[in-house]
mmCIF file with all atom_site columns, C-alpha atoms in Angstrom:
data_model
loop_
_atom_site.group_PDB
_atom_site.id
_atom_site.type_symbol
_atom_site.label_atom_id
_atom_site.label_alt_id
_atom_site.label_comp_id
_atom_site.label_asym_id
_atom_site.label_entity_id
_atom_site.label_seq_id
_atom_site.pdbx_PDB_ins_code
_atom_site.Cartn_x
_atom_site.Cartn_y
_atom_site.Cartn_z
_atom_site.occupancy
_atom_site.B_iso_or_equiv
_atom_site.pdbx_formal_charge
_atom_site.auth_seq_id
_atom_site.auth_comp_id
_atom_site.auth_asym_id
_atom_site.auth_atom_id
_atom_site.pdbx_PDB_model_num
ATOM 1   C CA . MET A 1 1   ? 0.000   0.000  0.000  1.00 85.00 ? 1460 MET A CA 1
ATOM 2   C CA . THR A 1 2   ? 1.289   3.442  -0.906 1.00 95.00 ? 1461 THR A CA 1
ATOM 3   C CA . PRO A 1 3   ? 1.617   5.650  2.211  1.00 96.00 ? 1462 PRO A CA 1
ATOM 4   C CA . PHE A 1 4   ? -0.778  8.575  2.673  1.00 97.00 ? 1463 PHE A CA 1
ATOM 5   C CA . GLN A 1 5   ? 1.992   11.198 2.429  1.00 96.00 ? 1464 GLN A CA 1
ATOM 6   C CA . ASP A 1 6   ? 3.078   9.811  -0.948 1.00 97.00 ? 1465 ASP A CA 1
ATOM 7   C CA . LEU A 1 7   ? -0.506  9.724  -2.247 1.00 97.00 ? 1466 LEU A CA 1
ATOM 8   C CA . LEU A 1 8   ? -1.033  13.348 -1.200 1.00 96.00 ? 1467 LEU A CA 1
ATOM 9   C CA . GLN A 1 9   ? 1.705   14.428 -3.586 1.00 96.00 ? 1468 GLN A CA 1
ATOM 10  C CA . THR A 1 10  ? -0.306  13.015 -6.510 1.00 97.00 ? 1469 THR A CA 1
ATOM 11  C CA . LEU A 1 11  ? -3.388  15.144 -5.733 1.00 98.00 ? 1470 LEU A CA 1
ATOM 12  C CA . PRO A 1 12  ? -4.150  18.639 -7.049 1.00 97.00 ? 1471 PRO A CA 1
ATOM 13  C CA . ALA A 1 13  ? -2.558  21.474 -5.078 1.00 96.00 ? 1472 ALA A CA 1
ATOM 14  C CA . THR A 1 14  ? -4.719  23.396 -2.624 1.00 97.00 ? 1473 THR A CA 1
ATOM 15  C CA . ASP A 1 15  ? -2.502  26.451 -2.046 1.00 95.00 ? 1474 ASP A CA 1
ATOM 16  C CA . GLY A 1 16  ? -5.211  28.927 -3.042 1.00 96.00 ? 1475 GLY A CA 1
ATOM 17  C CA . ILE A 1 17  ? -7.943  27.269 -0.967 1.00 98.00 ? 1476 ILE A CA 1
ATOM 18  C CA . GLU A 1 18  ? -8.828  28.520 2.504  1.00 98.00 ? 1477 GLU A CA 1
ATOM 19  C CA . ALA A 1 19  ? -11.411 25.842 3.323  1.00 98.00 ? 1478 ALA A CA 1
ATOM 20  C CA . ILE A 1 20  ? -13.976 23.407 2.000  1.00 98.00 ? 1479 ILE A CA 1
ATOM 21  C CA . VAL A 1 21  ? -17.478 23.553 3.429  1.00 98.00 ? 1480 VAL A CA 1
ATOM 22  C CA . LEU A 1 22  ? -19.273 20.209 3.296  1.00 98.00 ? 1481 LEU A CA 1
ATOM 23  C CA . LEU A 1 23  ? -22.989 20.465 2.603  1.00 98.00 ? 1482 LEU A CA 1
ATOM 24  C CA . ASN A 1 24  ? -25.773 17.953 3.189  1.00 96.00 ? 1483 ASN A CA 1
ATOM 25  C CA . PRO A 1 25  ? -28.124 17.078 0.303  1.00 93.00 ? 1484 PRO A CA 1
ATOM 26  C CA . GLU A 1 26  ? -30.343 20.043 1.271  1.00 95.00 ? 1485 GLU A CA 1
ATOM 27  C CA . GLY A 1 27  ? -27.401 22.433 0.909  1.00 95.00 ? 1486 GLY A CA 1
ATOM 28  C CA . GLU A 1 28  ? -26.922 23.105 4.637  1.00 97.00 ? 1487 GLU A CA 1
ATOM 29  C CA . ALA A 1 29  ? -23.350 23.456 5.899  1.00 98.00 ? 1488 ALA A CA 1
ATOM 30  C CA . MET A 1 30  ? -22.359 20.408 7.944  1.00 96.00 ? 1489 MET A CA 1
ATOM 31  C CA . HIS A 1 31  ? -18.613 20.784 8.436  1.00 96.00 ? 1490 HIS A CA 1
ATOM 32  C CA . ARG A 1 32  ? -15.743 23.050 7.445  1.00 97.00 ? 1491 ARG A CA 1
ATOM 33  C CA . LEU A 1 33  ? -12.308 21.666 6.580  1.00 97.00 ? 1492 LEU A CA 1
ATOM 34  C CA . GLU A 1 34  ? -9.652  24.341 7.022  1.00 97.00 ? 1493 GLU A CA 1
ATOM 35  C CA . ASN A 1 35  ? -6.424  24.432 5.039  1.00 97.00 ? 1494 ASN A CA 1
ATOM 36  C CA . LEU A 1 36  ? -4.314  24.415 8.188  1.00 97.00 ? 1495 LEU A CA 1
ATOM 37  C CA . PRO A 1 37  ? -1.723  22.056 9.665  1.00 96.00 ? 1496 PRO A CA 1
ATOM 38  C CA . GLY A 1 38  ? -3.541  18.995 10.966 1.00 93.00 ? 1497 GLY A CA 1
ATOM 39  C CA . THR A 1 39  ? -6.394  19.205 8.447  1.00 95.00 ? 1498 THR A CA 1
ATOM 40  C CA . ALA A 1 40  ? -4.613  20.228 5.218  1.00 97.00 ? 1499 ALA A CA 1
ATOM 41  C CA . GLY A 1 41  ? -4.221  16.587 4.145  1.00 97.00 ? 1500 GLY A CA 1
ATOM 42  C CA . SER A 1 42  ? -7.921  15.885 4.598  1.00 98.00 ? 1501 SER A CA 1
ATOM 43  C CA . LEU A 1 43  ? -8.777  19.085 2.753  1.00 98.00 ? 1502 LEU A CA 1
ATOM 44  C CA . ARG A 1 44  ? -6.558  17.994 -0.121 1.00 98.00 ? 1503 ARG A CA 1
ATOM 45  C CA . VAL A 1 45  ? -8.249  14.570 -0.323 1.00 98.00 ? 1504 VAL A CA 1
ATOM 46  C CA . TYR A 1 46  ? -11.757 16.057 -0.204 1.00 98.00 ? 1505 TYR A CA 1
ATOM 47  C CA . HIS A 1 47  ? -10.799 18.684 -2.794 1.00 98.00 ? 1506 HIS A CA 1
ATOM 48  C CA . ALA A 1 48  ? -9.500  15.990 -5.158 1.00 98.00 ? 1507 ALA A CA 1
ATOM 49  C CA . LEU A 1 49  ? -12.701 13.974 -4.717 1.00 98.00 ? 1508 LEU A CA 1
ATOM 50  C CA . VAL A 1 50  ? -14.947 16.961 -5.397 1.00 97.00 ? 1509 VAL A CA 1
ATOM 51  C CA . LYS A 1 51  ? -12.845 18.019 -8.370 1.00 97.00 ? 1510 LYS A CA 1
ATOM 52  C CA . ARG A 1 52  ? -12.990 14.496 -9.833 1.00 98.00 ? 1511 ARG A CA 1
ATOM 53  C CA . HIS A 1 53  ? -16.604 13.586 -8.993 1.00 98.00 ? 1512 HIS A CA 1
ATOM 54  C CA . GLY A 1 54  ? -18.384 16.911 -8.420 1.00 96.00 ? 1513 GLY A CA 1
ATOM 55  C CA . HIS A 1 55  ? -19.649 15.708 -5.020 1.00 96.00 ? 1514 HIS A CA 1
ATOM 56  C CA . ILE A 1 56  ? -18.997 12.973 -2.466 1.00 98.00 ? 1515 ILE A CA 1
ATOM 57  C CA . ASP A 1 57  ? -21.160 9.959  -3.231 1.00 98.00 ? 1516 ASP A CA 1
ATOM 58  C CA . ARG A 1 58  ? -20.476 6.298  -2.433 1.00 98.00 ? 1517 ARG A CA 1
ATOM 59  C CA . LYS A 1 59  ? -17.985 5.933  -5.318 1.00 98.00 ? 1518 LYS A CA 1
ATOM 60  C CA . ALA A 1 60  ? -16.070 9.081  -4.329 1.00 98.00 ? 1519 ALA A CA 1
ATOM 61  C CA . ALA A 1 61  ? -16.100 8.060  -0.648 1.00 98.00 ? 1520 ALA A CA 1
ATOM 62  C CA . ARG A 1 62  ? -14.591 4.683  -1.504 1.00 98.00 ? 1521 ARG A CA 1
ATOM 63  C CA . GLU A 1 63  ? -11.866 6.418  -3.507 1.00 98.00 ? 1522 GLU A CA 1
ATOM 64  C CA . GLY A 1 64  ? -11.235 8.739  -0.568 1.00 98.00 ? 1523 GLY A CA 1
ATOM 65  C CA . LEU A 1 65  ? -10.809 5.774  1.778  1.00 98.00 ? 1524 LEU A CA 1
ATOM 66  C CA . GLU A 1 66  ? -8.133  4.436  -0.570 1.00 98.00 ? 1525 GLU A CA 1
ATOM 67  C CA . LEU A 1 67  ? -6.395  7.827  -0.626 1.00 98.00 ? 1526 LEU A CA 1
ATOM 68  C CA . PHE A 1 68  ? -6.325  8.005  3.176  1.00 98.00 ? 1527 PHE A CA 1
ATOM 69  C CA . ALA A 1 69  ? -4.336  4.735  2.977  1.00 97.00 ? 1528 ALA A CA 1
ATOM 70  C CA . GLU A 1 70  ? -3.046  3.585  6.376  1.00 97.00 ? 1529 GLU A CA 1
ATOM 71  C CA . HIS A 1 71  ? -5.217  6.147  8.177  1.00 97.00 ? 1530 HIS A CA 1
ATOM 72  C CA . THR A 1 72  ? -8.363  4.323  7.004  1.00 98.00 ? 1531 THR A CA 1
ATOM 73  C CA . ALA A 1 73  ? -7.355  1.207  8.950  1.00 96.00 ? 1532 ALA A CA 1
ATOM 74  C CA . SER A 1 74  ? -6.700  3.358  12.002 1.00 97.00 ? 1533 SER A CA 1
ATOM 75  C CA . ALA A 1 75  ? -10.117 5.015  11.646 1.00 97.00 ? 1534 ALA A CA 1
ATOM 76  C CA . ARG A 1 76  ? -11.794 1.607  11.470 1.00 96.00 ? 1535 ARG A CA 1
ATOM 77  C CA . ALA A 1 77  ? -9.959  0.450  14.594 1.00 97.00 ? 1536 ALA A CA 1
ATOM 78  C CA . HIS A 1 78  ? -10.621 3.677  16.526 1.00 97.00 ? 1537 HIS A CA 1
ATOM 79  C CA . PRO A 1 79  ? -14.004 5.165  15.519 1.00 95.00 ? 1538 PRO A CA 1
ATOM 80  C CA . GLY A 1 80  ? -14.187 8.878  16.230 1.00 96.00 ? 1539 GLY A CA 1
ATOM 81  C CA . SER A 1 81  ? -10.440 9.454  16.085 1.00 96.00 ? 1540 SER A CA 1
ATOM 82  C CA . HIS A 1 82  ? -10.498 10.415 12.387 1.00 97.00 ? 1541 HIS A CA 1
ATOM 83  C CA . PRO A 1 83  ? -13.784 12.262 11.769 1.00 97.00 ? 1542 PRO A CA 1
ATOM 84  C CA . ASN A 1 84  ? -12.953 13.125 8.148  1.00 97.00 ? 1543 ASN A CA 1
ATOM 85  C CA . ILE A 1 85  ? -12.422 9.435  7.382  1.00 98.00 ? 1544 ILE A CA 1
ATOM 86  C CA . ASP A 1 86  ? -15.418 8.390  9.517  1.00 98.00 ? 1545 ASP A CA 1
ATOM 87  C CA . ARG A 1 87  ? -17.572 10.613 7.293  1.00 98.00 ? 1546 ARG A CA 1
ATOM 88  C CA . LEU A 1 88  ? -16.373 8.746  4.188  1.00 98.00 ? 1547 LEU A CA 1
ATOM 89  C CA . LEU A 1 89  ? -16.851 5.357  5.869  1.00 98.00 ? 1548 LEU A CA 1
ATOM 90  C CA . ALA A 1 90  ? -20.455 6.285  6.682  1.00 98.00 ? 1549 ALA A CA 1
ATOM 91  C CA . ILE A 1 91  ? -21.146 7.218  3.050  1.00 98.00 ? 1550 ILE A CA 1
ATOM 92  C CA . ALA A 1 92  ? -19.237 4.297  1.490  1.00 98.00 ? 1551 ALA A CA 1
ATOM 93  C CA . GLU A 1 93  ? -20.304 1.512  3.821  1.00 97.00 ? 1552 GLU A CA 1
ATOM 94  C CA . GLN A 1 94  ? -23.277 2.568  5.950  1.00 96.00 ? 1553 GLN A CA 1
ATOM 95  C CA . GLY A 1 95  ? -25.550 4.204  3.418  1.00 96.00 ? 1554 GLY A CA 1
ATOM 96  C CA . ALA A 1 96  ? -25.200 7.735  4.778  1.00 97.00 ? 1555 ALA A CA 1
ATOM 97  C CA . PRO A 1 97  ? -26.277 10.438 2.317  1.00 97.00 ? 1556 PRO A CA 1
ATOM 98  C CA . GLY A 1 98  ? -23.608 11.923 0.101  1.00 97.00 ? 1557 GLY A CA 1
ATOM 99  C CA . LEU A 1 99  ? -22.226 15.421 0.464  1.00 98.00 ? 1558 LEU A CA 1
ATOM 100 C CA . ARG A 1 100 ? -21.736 18.410 -1.754 1.00 97.00 ? 1559 ARG A CA 1
ATOM 101 C CA . ALA A 1 101 ? -18.955 20.894 -1.165 1.00 97.00 ? 1560 ALA A CA 1
ATOM 102 C CA . ARG A 1 102 ? -18.293 24.601 -1.477 1.00 97.00 ? 1561 ARG A CA 1
ATOM 103 C CA . VAL A 1 103 ? -14.679 25.617 -1.952 1.00 97.00 ? 1562 VAL A CA 1
ATOM 104 C CA . VAL A 1 104 ? -13.673 28.821 -0.153 1.00 97.00 ? 1563 VAL A CA 1
ATOM 105 C CA . LEU A 1 105 ? -10.756 30.532 -1.876 1.00 97.00 ? 1564 LEU A CA 1
ATOM 106 C CA . LYS A 1 106 ? -8.129  32.526 -0.038 1.00 96.00 ? 1565 LYS A CA 1
ATOM 107 C CA . THR A 1 107 ? -8.461  36.270 -0.422 1.00 91.00 ? 1566 THR A CA 1
ATOM 108 C CA . GLU A 1 108 ? -5.571  38.681 -0.553 1.00 76.00 ? 1567 GLU A CA 1
ATOM 109 C CA . ASP A 1 109 ? -5.521  41.385 2.110  1.00 63.00 ? 1568 ASP A CA 1
#
């Protein structure tokens, strides 16, 4: 299995993105992924999924679980410790509704 850090390098850059807001099927904001240390990797995975699929459905969620690599196994073993992976597990394996996303671009001051 290719390590998560190596897979990240294959994904589109997110330098100009401040955050991604995840929306439920009704368009209500459910969660905000910030482009900050500790969440930048998750933001990059979610951005790649949205760019490739347009939204996060079961197919995209399964792809995301593959991209999270070794962290997916950790999330399975320790539910709640990786909420961004837990969200994909729920969509891919538990029939949770998919998500849409709104990308928030960085603004220059």
